[in-house]
Amino acid sequence: MKHLHFSRLIRTLTILMAFSLLFIEPASVLAAEKNAEQTNLERWLDVCETMGDNLHKKKFKYSNHGTRSTYKRALSSGRKSNCALYVSWCLQEYGALKKGQTFYVKGSGSIRKNFKSWGKKVKVIRVYKRCSSTKLRPGDVVCWAGTAHACIYAGRNSKGDRLWYDGGKVATYSNRSGSRYKNFGVRQLGYLNRRKISYVIRIKDL
């Protein structure tokens, strides 16, 4: 008799557990569904946002010396970054570049990289026009002539102003080398409208 009651109890608990799963989803399932619903552009911009937050929270400093080719290596050695490394690390995290692949922009606007080919995931477009007369897509990596700079175009705000993810000196406390990053995120940088874009690096699946 005791065995019969125990069997009934087990069956009842099993039914209740199965019934509860119809209405309650584990947090991990909900998170997975949220990620699946993201578009590639949203995922890319989320990478840019998260990387910027990390540079701030982990107390990275702006520098062109003593840097590392991956965020992980930089985190454990020196914690230094700059505009091009920020963009390179974002591209690595998204999967558009392989780990350790980096690039930077010279004052002339030409691109220098530590790898042979960009591969099939990005398209490099030669521009050499003022930003104000260049058609950009949200998510474009923009390389600049005359200022040795690279940043990421995030689209426009409600007023039509262009917005950027930028890991340059403007994202630090004092706009100087050796200064720590702060308030990293999508920003309006009006001075760029007067600058000339040399190349656009466009992720193909956005």
Backbone as ProteinMPNN parsed JSONL, in Angstrom:
{"seq_chain_A": "MKHLHFSRLIRTLTILMAFSLLFIEPASVLAAEKNAEQTNLERWLDVCETMGDNLHKKKFKYSNHGTRSTYKRALSSGRKSNCALYVSWCLQEYGALKKGQTFYVKGSGSIRKNFKSWGKKVKVIRVYKRCSSTKLRPGDVVCWAGTAHACIYAGRNSKGDRLWYDGGKVATYSNRSGSRYKNFGVRQLGYLNRRKISYVIRIKDL", "coords_chain_A": {"N_chain_A": [[0.825, -1.208, 0.0], [1.934, 1.247, 0.842], [3.857, 1.515, -1.127], [2.249, 1.903, -3.376], [1.023, 4.396, -2.815], [3.288, 5.984, -2.874], [4.095, 5.768, -5.552], [1.929, 6.981, -6.823], [2.297, 9.564, -5.837], [4.729, 10.317, -7.049], [3.966, 10.259, -9.76], [2.096, 12.322, -9.748], [3.649, 14.573, -9.059], [5.362, 14.648, -11.271], [3.558, 15.235, -13.334], [2.695, 17.771, -12.513], [5.095, 19.243, -12.699], [5.621, 19.1, -15.451], [3.369, 20.424, -16.375], [3.811, 23.0, -15.34], [5.962, 23.88, -16.85], [4.802, 24.639, -19.17], [4.045, 27.196, -18.786], [6.038, 28.646, -17.53], [9.136, 29.776, -18.457], [12.6, 28.986, -18.486], [15.165, 31.347, -17.51], [17.394, 31.24, -19.111], [16.418, 30.295, -21.525], [14.731, 32.372, -22.288], [16.617, 34.4, -22.626], [18.088, 33.367, -24.733], [16.161, 33.389, -26.74], [15.775, 36.141, -26.973], [18.263, 36.976, -27.963], [18.2, 35.638, -30.394], [16.243, 37.018, -31.683], [17.404, 39.412, -32.29], [18.545, 41.569, -34.865], [21.247, 41.402, -37.261], [22.483, 43.894, -37.412], [21.659, 45.074, -34.989], [22.91, 43.349, -33.213], [25.592, 43.832, -33.868], [25.887, 46.583, -33.178], [25.369, 46.334, -30.511], [27.606, 44.911, -29.706], [29.516, 46.926, -30.114], [28.675, 48.803, -28.214], [28.958, 47.336, -25.82], [31.714, 46.75, -25.797], [32.768, 49.324, -25.537], [31.726, 49.998, -23.007], [33.164, 48.164, -21.494], [35.806, 49.114, -21.787], [35.626, 51.409, -20.306], [34.722, 50.524, -17.711], [36.741, 48.728, -17.001], [38.843, 50.381, -16.71], [40.546, 51.25, -18.827], [43.145, 52.947, -20.665], [43.822, 55.563, -23.021], [46.13, 55.031, -25.6], [48.857, 54.82, -27.91], [50.937, 53.159, -27.714], [52.514, 50.234, -26.424], [50.366, 48.525, -26.713], [47.948, 45.833, -27.226], [46.94, 43.094, -29.372], [44.467, 41.892, -29.034], [41.438, 42.214, -27.129], [41.301, 40.62, -24.833], [44.004, 40.01, -24.268], [44.95, 42.587, -23.83], [43.505, 43.255, -21.585], [44.703, 41.781, -19.598], [47.213, 42.78, -19.663], [48.457, 45.771, -19.416], [46.151, 47.294, -20.292], [45.444, 49.17, -22.394], [44.22, 51.148, -25.088], [43.052, 52.392, -28.288], [41.571, 54.435, -30.911], [41.507, 52.842, -33.301], [42.102, 50.279, -32.348], [39.954, 49.814, -30.655], [37.865, 49.641, -32.582], [38.851, 47.466, -34.083], [38.844, 45.407, -32.15], [36.091, 45.248, -31.688], [35.246, 44.334, -34.214], [36.533, 41.865, -34.204], [35.193, 40.611, -32.075], [32.614, 40.463, -33.099], [33.047, 38.783, -35.195], [33.841, 39.468, -37.703], [36.468, 39.968, -38.134], [39.382, 37.967, -37.525], [40.613, 36.73, -34.377], [43.09, 38.771, -33.032], [43.608, 40.118, -35.361], [44.198, 43.311, -36.536], [43.868, 46.826, -37.418], [44.914, 50.1, -38.538], [44.619, 53.645, -39.212], [46.357, 55.856, -41.288], [47.591, 59.29, -41.349], [47.22, 60.167, -43.934], [44.999, 58.852, -44.652], [45.164, 56.302, -45.573], [45.03, 52.738, -45.061], [46.502, 50.588, -42.703], [47.262, 47.281, -41.922], [47.595, 44.25, -39.94], [47.334, 41.864, -41.238], [46.788, 39.827, -44.187], [44.471, 39.7, -45.921], [41.132, 41.077, -46.013], [39.151, 39.259, -46.023], [35.96, 37.524, -46.52], [33.865, 38.659, -45.143], [33.672, 41.389, -44.902], [33.448, 44.514, -46.702], [35.565, 46.76, -48.284], [35.429, 50.091, -48.97], [36.467, 52.627, -51.08], [36.494, 56.111, -50.57], [37.086, 59.04, -50.025], [35.78, 61.598, -49.658], [34.014, 64.434, -48.24], [32.478, 63.977, -45.073], [29.866, 64.963, -44.799], [28.853, 64.76, -47.357], [28.732, 62.114, -47.928], [27.18, 58.985, -48.273], [26.254, 56.987, -45.715], [25.845, 53.84, -44.023], [24.147, 52.688, -41.113], [26.285, 51.197, -38.759], [28.553, 51.142, -40.301], [32.091, 51.069, -40.45], [34.178, 53.769, -40.241], [36.861, 55.357, -41.812], [39.204, 57.974, -41.578], [40.602, 60.75, -43.354], [43.439, 62.847, -42.94], [43.299, 63.017, -40.229], [43.993, 60.655, -39.033], [42.23, 58.542, -37.997], [39.605, 56.345, -36.803], [36.252, 55.213, -36.563], [32.864, 54.237, -35.633], [29.865, 54.36, -37.363], [26.681, 55.079, -36.146], [24.164, 55.724, -37.007], [21.369, 58.083, -37.175], [20.045, 60.626, -34.98], [16.833, 61.8, -33.671], [16.796, 64.379, -34.592], [18.23, 64.329, -36.857], [20.954, 64.354, -36.664], [24.189, 62.96, -37.062], [25.41, 60.029, -35.45], [27.889, 58.418, -33.385], [30.048, 55.669, -32.495], [32.918, 55.896, -30.739], [36.283, 55.38, -30.087], [38.357, 57.056, -29.58], [40.451, 59.819, -28.452], [38.493, 61.599, -27.697], [36.773, 60.175, -26.141], [37.835, 59.997, -23.647], [38.826, 61.145, -20.324], [40.336, 63.522, -20.447], [40.838, 64.089, -23.106], [43.348, 63.368, -23.986], [46.413, 61.505, -24.608], [47.083, 58.72, -22.542], [45.051, 59.191, -20.82], [42.156, 58.04, -19.025], [39.317, 56.136, -20.225], [35.88, 57.292, -20.425], [32.296, 57.628, -19.943], [31.464, 56.184, -22.251], [29.863, 55.577, -25.316], [27.167, 55.821, -27.737], [27.46, 58.811, -29.56], [27.108, 62.272, -30.473], [29.18, 63.803, -32.759], [29.917, 66.498, -33.984], [32.057, 67.771, -35.288], [33.119, 65.98, -37.061], [31.646, 66.077, -39.383], [32.805, 67.915, -41.026], [35.084, 66.72, -41.805], [37.112, 64.58, -43.959], [36.235, 61.501, -45.346], [38.113, 58.607, -45.846], [38.033, 55.774, -46.292], [35.421, 53.313, -46.125], [34.589, 50.646, -44.114], [32.616, 48.029, -44.479], [30.441, 45.799, -42.979], [29.206, 42.882, -44.345], [26.852, 41.419, -43.746], [25.035, 43.013, -42.449]], "CA_chain_A": [[0.0, 0.0, 0.0], [2.822, 2.396, 0.885], [4.486, 1.616, -2.441], [1.246, 2.436, -4.287], [0.898, 5.824, -2.54], [4.522, 6.649, -3.32], [4.048, 5.814, -7.01], [0.964, 8.011, -7.19], [2.91, 10.86, -5.528], [5.729, 10.584, -8.076], [3.26, 10.583, -10.991], [1.473, 13.634, -9.564], [4.712, 15.581, -9.133], [5.828, 14.698, -12.66], [2.526, 15.944, -14.107], [2.726, 19.18, -12.111], [6.307, 19.845, -13.249], [5.424, 19.24, -16.89], [2.361, 21.462, -16.583], [4.398, 24.307, -15.027], [6.857, 24.261, -17.937], [4.014, 25.246, -20.237], [3.797, 28.609, -18.466], [7.239, 29.289, -16.995], [10.304, 29.462, -19.239], [13.842, 29.328, -17.801], [15.773, 32.609, -17.944], [18.336, 30.981, -20.195], [15.64, 30.159, -22.752], [14.289, 33.709, -22.648], [17.785, 35.139, -23.113], [18.43, 32.835, -26.05], [15.166, 33.896, -27.686], [16.039, 37.561, -27.177], [19.418, 37.071, -28.859], [17.803, 35.155, -31.707], [15.391, 38.024, -32.299], [18.219, 40.553, -32.693], [19.075, 41.603, -36.218], [22.708, 41.47, -37.28], [22.875, 45.263, -37.088], [21.483, 45.265, -33.55], [23.965, 42.584, -32.53], [26.849, 44.535, -34.091], [25.9, 47.793, -32.364], [25.443, 45.884, -29.123], [29.031, 44.623, -29.494], [30.199, 48.221, -30.003], [28.291, 49.383, -26.932], [29.532, 46.536, -24.742], [33.158, 46.934, -25.788], [33.003, 50.639, -24.965], [31.472, 49.897, -21.569], [34.283, 47.432, -20.893], [36.972, 49.988, -21.722], [35.398, 52.329, -19.192], [34.633, 49.817, -16.439], [38.026, 48.087, -16.695], [39.818, 51.463, -16.534], [41.519, 51.325, -19.923], [43.664, 54.268, -21.002], [44.127, 55.79, -24.431], [47.56, 55.015, -25.897], [49.297, 54.195, -29.156], [52.153, 52.402, -27.389], [52.324, 49.161, -25.467], [49.023, 47.965, -26.886], [47.852, 44.406, -27.549], [46.107, 42.886, -30.557], [43.131, 41.438, -28.641], [40.935, 42.787, -25.877], [41.648, 39.716, -23.73], [45.411, 40.203, -23.928], [45.093, 43.936, -23.282], [42.901, 43.251, -20.258], [45.647, 41.193, -18.646], [48.538, 43.377, -19.819], [48.536, 47.17, -19.791], [44.839, 47.94, -20.411], [45.564, 50.335, -23.261], [43.496, 51.038, -26.351], [42.939, 53.628, -29.073], [40.4, 54.402, -31.793], [41.552, 51.718, -34.239], [42.033, 49.029, -31.597], [38.555, 49.658, -30.246], [37.11, 49.149, -33.739], [39.36, 46.135, -34.41], [38.336, 44.46, -31.151], [34.661, 45.068, -31.967], [35.143, 43.472, -35.394], [36.924, 40.53, -33.763], [34.13, 40.061, -31.245], [31.468, 40.175, -33.972], [33.432, 37.688, -36.091], [34.206, 39.988, -39.021], [37.92, 39.776, -38.164], [39.862, 36.896, -36.66], [41.264, 37.191, -33.162], [44.448, 39.256, -33.25], [43.7, 40.946, -36.567], [43.954, 44.72, -36.234], [44.234, 47.788, -38.45], [44.865, 51.5, -38.132], [44.539, 54.582, -40.327], [47.407, 56.878, -41.29], [47.096, 60.648, -41.57], [46.808, 60.299, -45.331], [43.748, 58.133, -44.825], [45.429, 54.922, -45.98], [44.833, 51.742, -44.006], [47.578, 49.635, -42.441], [46.718, 46.161, -41.156], [48.567, 43.204, -39.616], [46.903, 40.633, -41.903], [46.858, 39.971, -45.641], [43.204, 39.928, -46.611], [39.983, 41.364, -45.173], [38.248, 38.115, -46.024], [34.679, 37.63, -47.205], [32.807, 39.187, -44.281], [33.592, 42.847, -44.981], [33.752, 45.16, -47.974], [36.278, 48.017, -48.071], [34.989, 51.023, -50.016], [37.253, 53.853, -51.159], [35.576, 57.242, -50.602], [37.782, 60.326, -50.13], [34.827, 62.703, -49.737], [33.602, 64.95, -46.951], [31.467, 63.17, -44.401], [28.548, 65.528, -45.057], [28.4, 64.387, -48.706], [28.906, 60.672, -48.078], [26.082, 58.164, -47.802], [26.708, 55.946, -44.803], [24.851, 52.944, -43.448], [24.411, 52.396, -39.704], [27.184, 50.062, -38.573], [29.774, 51.308, -41.089], [33.348, 51.52, -39.858], [34.6, 54.899, -41.058], [38.263, 55.749, -41.703], [39.267, 59.394, -41.883], [41.84, 61.306, -43.915], [43.861, 64.094, -42.327], [43.22, 62.977, -38.769], [44.433, 59.328, -38.576], [41.175, 58.174, -37.062], [38.578, 55.384, -37.218], [35.143, 55.081, -35.615], [31.738, 53.454, -36.146], [28.651, 55.152, -37.564], [25.567, 54.428, -35.461], [22.884, 56.203, -37.52], [21.012, 59.472, -36.851], [19.047, 60.829, -33.931], [15.549, 62.332, -34.144], [17.04, 65.673, -35.231], [18.993, 64.097, -38.084], [22.391, 64.439, -36.41], [24.89, 61.684, -37.131], [25.868, 59.522, -34.17], [29.099, 57.609, -33.548], [30.794, 54.98, -31.448], [34.271, 56.403, -30.971], [37.25, 54.987, -29.056], [39.498, 57.97, -29.635], [40.717, 60.67, -27.29], [37.266, 62.283, -27.282], [36.061, 59.311, -25.2], [38.595, 59.943, -22.399], [38.579, 62.219, -19.368], [41.017, 64.793, -20.751], [41.137, 64.173, -24.543], [44.798, 63.254, -24.146], [47.009, 60.181, -24.454], [47.308, 58.37, -21.147], [43.848, 59.45, -20.037], [41.219, 56.922, -18.966], [38.042, 56.262, -20.93], [34.707, 57.591, -19.609], [31.035, 57.919, -20.648], [31.563, 55.611, -23.591], [28.576, 55.219, -25.901], [26.839, 56.507, -28.985], [27.587, 60.249, -29.308], [27.127, 63.189, -31.61], [30.499, 64.428, -32.915], [29.662, 67.378, -35.115], [33.258, 68.175, -36.021], [33.423, 65.001, -38.099], [30.938, 66.427, -40.617], [33.706, 68.715, -41.867], [36.252, 65.904, -42.137], [37.025, 63.773, -45.18], [36.284, 60.046, -45.168], [38.975, 57.952, -46.835], [37.484, 54.451, -46.589], [34.376, 52.745, -45.296], [34.658, 49.201, -43.97], [31.203, 47.675, -44.311], [30.146, 44.397, -42.712], [28.281, 42.512, -45.408], [25.572, 40.815, -43.354], [24.199, 43.943, -41.674]], "C_chain_A": [[0.866, 1.267, 0.0], [3.481, 2.622, -0.464], [3.536, 2.242, -3.459], [1.088, 3.933, -4.085], [2.118, 6.594, -3.044], [4.539, 6.797, -4.841], [3.09, 6.892, -7.482], [1.552, 9.407, -6.958], [3.915, 11.254, -6.599], [5.06, 10.998, -9.376], [2.651, 11.982, -10.907], [2.499, 14.755, -9.686], [5.225, 15.745, -10.555], [4.859, 15.488, -13.526], [2.554, 17.435, -13.791], [3.94, 19.904, -12.694], [6.152, 20.074, -14.749], [4.429, 20.353, -17.195], [2.948, 22.851, -16.348], [5.305, 24.79, -16.142], [6.113, 24.889, -19.106], [3.876, 26.751, -20.042], [5.033, 29.359, -17.997], [8.441, 28.835, -17.81], [11.56, 29.828, -18.463], [14.427, 30.613, -18.367], [16.716, 32.407, -19.109], [17.626, 30.861, -21.533], [15.192, 31.534, -23.226], [15.432, 34.53, -23.22], [18.165, 34.68, -24.509], [17.463, 33.341, -27.106], [15.396, 35.363, -27.991], [17.194, 37.762, -28.142], [19.053, 36.657, -30.271], [16.977, 36.194, -32.447], [16.166, 39.248, -32.759], [18.59, 40.445, -34.163], [20.592, 41.652, -36.139], [23.198, 42.869, -36.924], [22.753, 45.518, -35.591], [22.57, 44.537, -32.771], [25.312, 43.288, -32.664], [26.938, 45.787, -33.221], [25.944, 47.46, -30.878], [26.882, 45.529, -28.757], [29.803, 45.921, -29.282], [29.924, 48.872, -28.656], [28.986, 48.662, -25.778], [31.04, 46.716, -24.65], [33.514, 48.29, -25.182], [32.794, 50.648, -23.455], [32.63, 49.203, -20.863], [35.525, 48.305, -20.762], [36.843, 50.968, -20.558], [35.465, 51.603, -17.843], [35.966, 49.194, -16.018], [39.173, 49.089, -16.651], [40.938, 51.442, -17.575], [41.944, 52.775, -20.137], [43.936, 54.363, -22.492], [45.639, 55.81, -24.616], [47.803, 54.386, -27.262], [50.533, 53.331, -28.943], [51.842, 51.35, -26.329], [50.966, 48.509, -25.537], [49.093, 46.476, -27.244], [46.823, 44.206, -28.665], [44.717, 42.341, -30.257], [42.729, 42.094, -27.329], [41.361, 41.938, -24.689], [43.094, 39.911, -23.302], [45.635, 41.577, -23.307], [44.552, 44.009, -21.86], [43.877, 42.738, -19.208], [47.036, 41.826, -18.72], [48.436, 44.811, -20.325], [47.229, 47.932, -19.822], [44.933, 49.266, -21.171], [44.813, 50.09, -24.558], [43.587, 52.369, -27.089], [41.788, 53.452, -30.055], [40.371, 53.153, -32.674], [41.479, 50.374, -33.524], [40.618, 48.768, -31.112], [37.722, 49.077, -31.382], [37.539, 47.725, -34.089], [38.829, 45.091, -33.442], [36.851, 44.215, -31.326], [34.469, 44.124, -33.154], [35.541, 42.037, -35.06], [35.791, 39.866, -32.993], [32.917, 39.683, -32.087], [31.765, 39.001, -34.906], [33.784, 38.14, -37.489], [35.719, 39.981, -39.222], [38.276, 38.61, -37.251], [40.546, 37.5, -35.438], [42.712, 37.592, -33.47], [44.623, 40.102, -34.49], [43.307, 42.386, -36.226], [44.349, 45.588, -37.428], [44.309, 49.17, -37.831], [44.903, 52.364, -39.381], [45.653, 55.614, -40.199], [46.794, 58.254, -41.571], [46.619, 60.878, -42.991], [45.451, 59.658, -45.602], [43.94, 56.685, -45.249], [45.344, 53.992, -44.773], [46.053, 50.829, -43.924], [47.022, 48.536, -41.542], [47.795, 45.107, -40.925], [48.174, 41.853, -40.205], [46.832, 40.895, -43.403], [45.542, 40.393, -46.272], [42.082, 40.203, -45.612], [39.027, 40.185, -45.089], [36.907, 38.441, -46.664], [33.585, 38.329, -46.389], [32.676, 40.704, -44.325], [33.922, 43.313, -46.394], [34.4, 46.504, -47.675], [36.003, 48.94, -49.252], [35.841, 52.287, -49.965], [36.319, 55.05, -51.352], [36.282, 58.545, -50.947], [36.816, 61.466, -50.485], [34.54, 63.198, -48.322], [32.488, 64.081, -46.369], [30.064, 63.65, -44.759], [27.986, 65.158, -46.424], [28.546, 62.899, -48.981], [27.716, 59.93, -47.509], [26.642, 57.017, -46.964], [25.535, 55.085, -44.352], [25.167, 52.749, -41.97], [25.248, 51.121, -39.577], [28.466, 50.164, -39.365], [30.947, 51.698, -40.203], [33.916, 52.583, -40.786], [36.047, 55.265, -40.76], [38.412, 57.167, -42.251], [40.626, 59.806, -42.428], [42.154, 62.62, -43.214], [43.851, 64.078, -40.815], [43.616, 61.623, -38.188], [43.452, 58.746, -37.561], [40.233, 57.144, -37.679], [37.506, 55.315, -36.145], [33.986, 54.376, -36.318], [30.497, 54.328, -36.205], [27.458, 54.401, -36.998], [24.2, 54.864, -35.97], [22.63, 57.643, -37.107], [20.011, 59.517, -35.705], [17.786, 61.463, -34.52], [15.691, 63.677, -34.851], [17.826, 65.535, -36.535], [20.493, 64.195, -37.903], [23.016, 63.057, -36.472], [25.48, 61.323, -35.771], [26.987, 58.516, -34.382], [29.448, 56.836, -32.277], [32.263, 55.294, -31.71], [35.175, 56.047, -29.793], [38.487, 55.848, -29.07], [39.653, 58.784, -28.37], [39.455, 61.374, -26.793], [36.481, 61.469, -26.252], [36.782, 59.202, -23.858], [38.247, 61.12, -21.5], [39.143, 63.555, -19.844], [41.332, 64.991, -22.225], [42.635, 64.105, -24.821], [45.243, 61.802, -24.046], [47.298, 59.938, -22.978], [46.108, 58.594, -20.258], [42.905, 58.256, -20.099], [39.949, 57.22, -19.756], [36.912, 56.553, -19.952], [33.489, 57.794, -20.52], [31.035, 57.414, -22.088], [30.178, 55.23, -24.087], [28.334, 56.001, -27.169], [26.776, 58.015, -28.715], [27.492, 61.024, -30.619], [28.484, 63.891, -31.64], [30.454, 65.313, -34.159], [30.886, 67.74, -35.925], [33.586, 67.216, -37.157], [32.734, 65.335, -39.422], [31.818, 67.215, -41.579], [34.924, 67.932, -42.331], [36.021, 65.09, -43.413], [37.158, 62.29, -44.829], [37.168, 59.441, -46.252], [38.41, 56.591, -47.261], [36.334, 54.14, -45.639], [34.566, 51.232, -45.293], [33.268, 48.726, -43.571], [31.047, 46.164, -44.085], [29.005, 43.953, -43.628], [26.932, 42.022, -44.937], [24.698, 41.732, -42.518], [22.968, 44.361, -42.491]], "O_chain_A": [[0.591, 2.225, -0.723], [3.65, 3.76, -0.901], [3.964, 3.023, -4.309], [1.023, 4.68, -5.061], [2.0, 7.701, -3.569], [4.951, 7.835, -5.359], [3.389, 7.63, -8.42], [1.344, 10.317, -7.76], [3.949, 12.412, -7.015], [5.493, 11.946, -10.031], [2.685, 12.738, -11.878], [2.247, 15.767, -10.341], [5.494, 16.863, -10.994], [5.271, 16.308, -14.347], [2.448, 18.267, -14.692], [3.828, 21.048, -13.134], [6.516, 21.135, -15.256], [4.608, 21.124, -18.138], [2.621, 23.787, -17.077], [5.41, 25.996, -16.365], [6.707, 25.584, -19.931], [3.624, 27.492, -20.992], [5.07, 30.587, -18.061], [8.741, 27.642, -17.855], [11.595, 30.885, -17.833], [14.226, 30.939, -19.537], [16.838, 33.264, -19.984], [18.162, 31.274, -22.561], [15.26, 31.837, -24.418], [15.247, 35.271, -24.186], [18.521, 35.49, -25.366], [17.864, 33.681, -28.219], [15.234, 35.793, -29.133], [17.127, 38.608, -29.033], [19.532, 37.248, -31.239], [16.997, 36.257, -33.676], [15.646, 40.047, -33.538], [18.911, 39.362, -34.652], [21.158, 41.912, -35.077], [24.198, 43.023, -36.223], [23.646, 46.113, -34.989], [23.087, 45.056, -31.782], [26.086, 43.344, -31.709], [27.968, 46.024, -32.591], [26.496, 48.22, -30.082], [27.333, 45.805, -27.645], [30.641, 46.014, -28.385], [30.827, 49.427, -28.031], [29.531, 49.296, -24.874], [31.587, 46.824, -23.552], [34.459, 48.391, -24.4], [33.584, 51.233, -22.714], [33.029, 49.602, -19.769], [36.221, 48.248, -19.748], [37.831, 51.31, -19.909], [36.187, 52.029, -16.942], [36.285, 49.137, -14.831], [40.338, 48.701, -16.567], [42.114, 51.596, -17.248], [41.2, 53.706, -19.829], [44.243, 53.365, -23.144], [46.351, 56.507, -23.893], [47.043, 53.526, -27.707], [51.109, 52.827, -29.908], [51.007, 51.563, -25.451], [50.466, 47.996, -24.537], [50.165, 45.941, -27.526], [45.947, 45.046, -28.873], [43.864, 42.328, -31.145], [43.578, 42.479, -26.525], [41.741, 42.475, -23.649], [43.384, 39.971, -22.107], [46.418, 41.718, -22.368], [45.082, 44.744, -21.027], [43.877, 43.203, -18.068], [47.929, 41.469, -17.952], [48.34, 45.039, -21.531], [47.186, 49.096, -19.423], [44.559, 50.325, -20.667], [44.773, 48.969, -25.064], [44.132, 53.345, -26.572], [41.104, 52.429, -30.032], [39.342, 52.487, -32.783], [40.866, 49.434, -34.029], [40.139, 47.635, -31.153], [36.96, 48.133, -31.176], [36.695, 46.871, -34.362], [38.411, 44.011, -33.858], [36.387, 43.091, -31.133], [33.631, 43.224, -33.107], [34.946, 41.094, -35.581], [35.468, 38.701, -33.229], [32.261, 38.679, -31.808], [30.85, 38.309, -35.355], [34.004, 37.313, -38.373], [36.196, 39.989, -40.357], [37.543, 38.308, -36.309], [40.999, 38.644, -35.47], [43.457, 36.835, -34.092], [45.662, 40.738, -34.667], [42.225, 42.64, -35.697], [45.066, 45.146, -38.325], [43.82, 49.386, -36.722], [45.185, 51.876, -40.476], [45.865, 56.178, -39.125], [45.637, 58.364, -41.976], [45.72, 61.685, -43.23], [44.835, 59.889, -46.643], [42.978, 55.918, -45.282], [45.555, 54.399, -43.631], [46.566, 50.361, -44.941], [46.39, 48.819, -40.525], [48.798, 45.076, -41.639], [48.626, 40.812, -39.727], [46.819, 42.046, -43.837], [45.5, 41.333, -47.066], [42.066, 39.649, -44.513], [38.19, 40.119, -44.188], [36.737, 39.497, -47.273], [32.491, 38.563, -46.903], [31.686, 41.254, -43.842], [34.577, 42.615, -47.168], [33.86, 47.3, -46.907], [36.309, 48.605, -50.396], [35.926, 52.942, -48.926], [35.44, 55.007, -52.213], [36.097, 59.089, -52.036], [37.006, 62.188, -51.463], [34.782, 62.496, -47.339], [31.667, 63.527, -47.1], [29.171, 62.837, -44.995], [26.775, 65.23, -46.635], [28.49, 62.468, -50.133], [27.285, 60.208, -46.39], [27.407, 56.187, -47.454], [24.391, 55.537, -44.304], [26.339, 52.654, -41.603], [24.955, 50.104, -40.206], [29.385, 49.373, -39.15], [30.819, 52.545, -39.319], [34.115, 52.335, -41.976], [36.42, 55.459, -39.603], [37.814, 57.511, -43.27], [41.663, 59.281, -42.02], [41.255, 63.411, -42.926], [44.336, 65.014, -40.179], [43.582, 61.45, -36.969], [43.81, 58.491, -36.411], [40.078, 57.072, -38.898], [37.812, 55.354, -34.953], [34.116, 53.966, -37.471], [30.123, 54.959, -35.217], [27.24, 53.234, -37.321], [23.178, 54.432, -35.437], [23.562, 58.354, -36.729], [19.24, 58.582, -35.489], [17.689, 61.641, -35.734], [14.814, 64.074, -35.618], [18.057, 66.524, -37.231], [21.237, 64.128, -38.882], [22.433, 62.088, -35.986], [25.979, 62.18, -35.041], [27.043, 57.842, -35.41], [29.186, 57.277, -31.158], [32.787, 54.991, -32.782], [34.871, 56.372, -28.645], [39.552, 55.422, -28.622], [39.056, 58.472, -27.339], [39.351, 61.709, -25.613], [35.618, 62.013, -25.563], [36.387, 58.398, -23.014], [37.462, 61.989, -21.878], [38.511, 64.597, -19.671], [42.017, 65.95, -22.581], [43.127, 64.71, -25.774], [44.542, 60.967, -23.474], [47.71, 60.848, -22.257], [46.127, 58.237, -19.08], [42.859, 57.544, -21.103], [39.557, 58.373, -19.935], [36.956, 56.127, -18.797], [33.629, 58.092, -21.707], [30.654, 58.13, -23.014], [29.401, 54.622, -23.35], [29.195, 56.756, -27.621], [26.124, 58.453, -27.766], [27.756, 60.505, -31.703], [28.887, 64.505, -30.652], [30.897, 64.92, -35.238], [30.779, 67.992, -37.126], [34.26, 67.597, -38.114], [33.202, 64.912, -40.479], [31.608, 67.19, -42.791], [35.706, 68.416, -43.15], [34.891, 64.936, -43.877], [38.073, 61.885, -44.112], [36.993, 59.729, -47.436], [38.322, 56.297, -48.453], [36.28, 54.633, -44.513], [34.688, 50.614, -46.35], [32.804, 48.989, -42.462], [31.475, 45.358, -44.911], [27.955, 44.594, -43.67], [25.943, 42.186, -45.651], [23.714, 41.279, -41.932], [22.144, 45.14, -42.011]]}, "name": "protein", "num_of_chains": 1, "seq": "MKHLHFSRLIRTLTILMAFSLLFIEPASVLAAEKNAEQTNLERWLDVCETMGDNLHKKKFKYSNHGTRSTYKRALSSGRKSNCALYVSWCLQEYGALKKGQTFYVKGSGSIRKNFKSWGKKVKVIRVYKRCSSTKLRPGDVVCWAGTAHACIYAGRNSKGDRLWYDGGKVATYSNRSGSRYKNFGVRQLGYLNRRKISYVIRIKDL"}
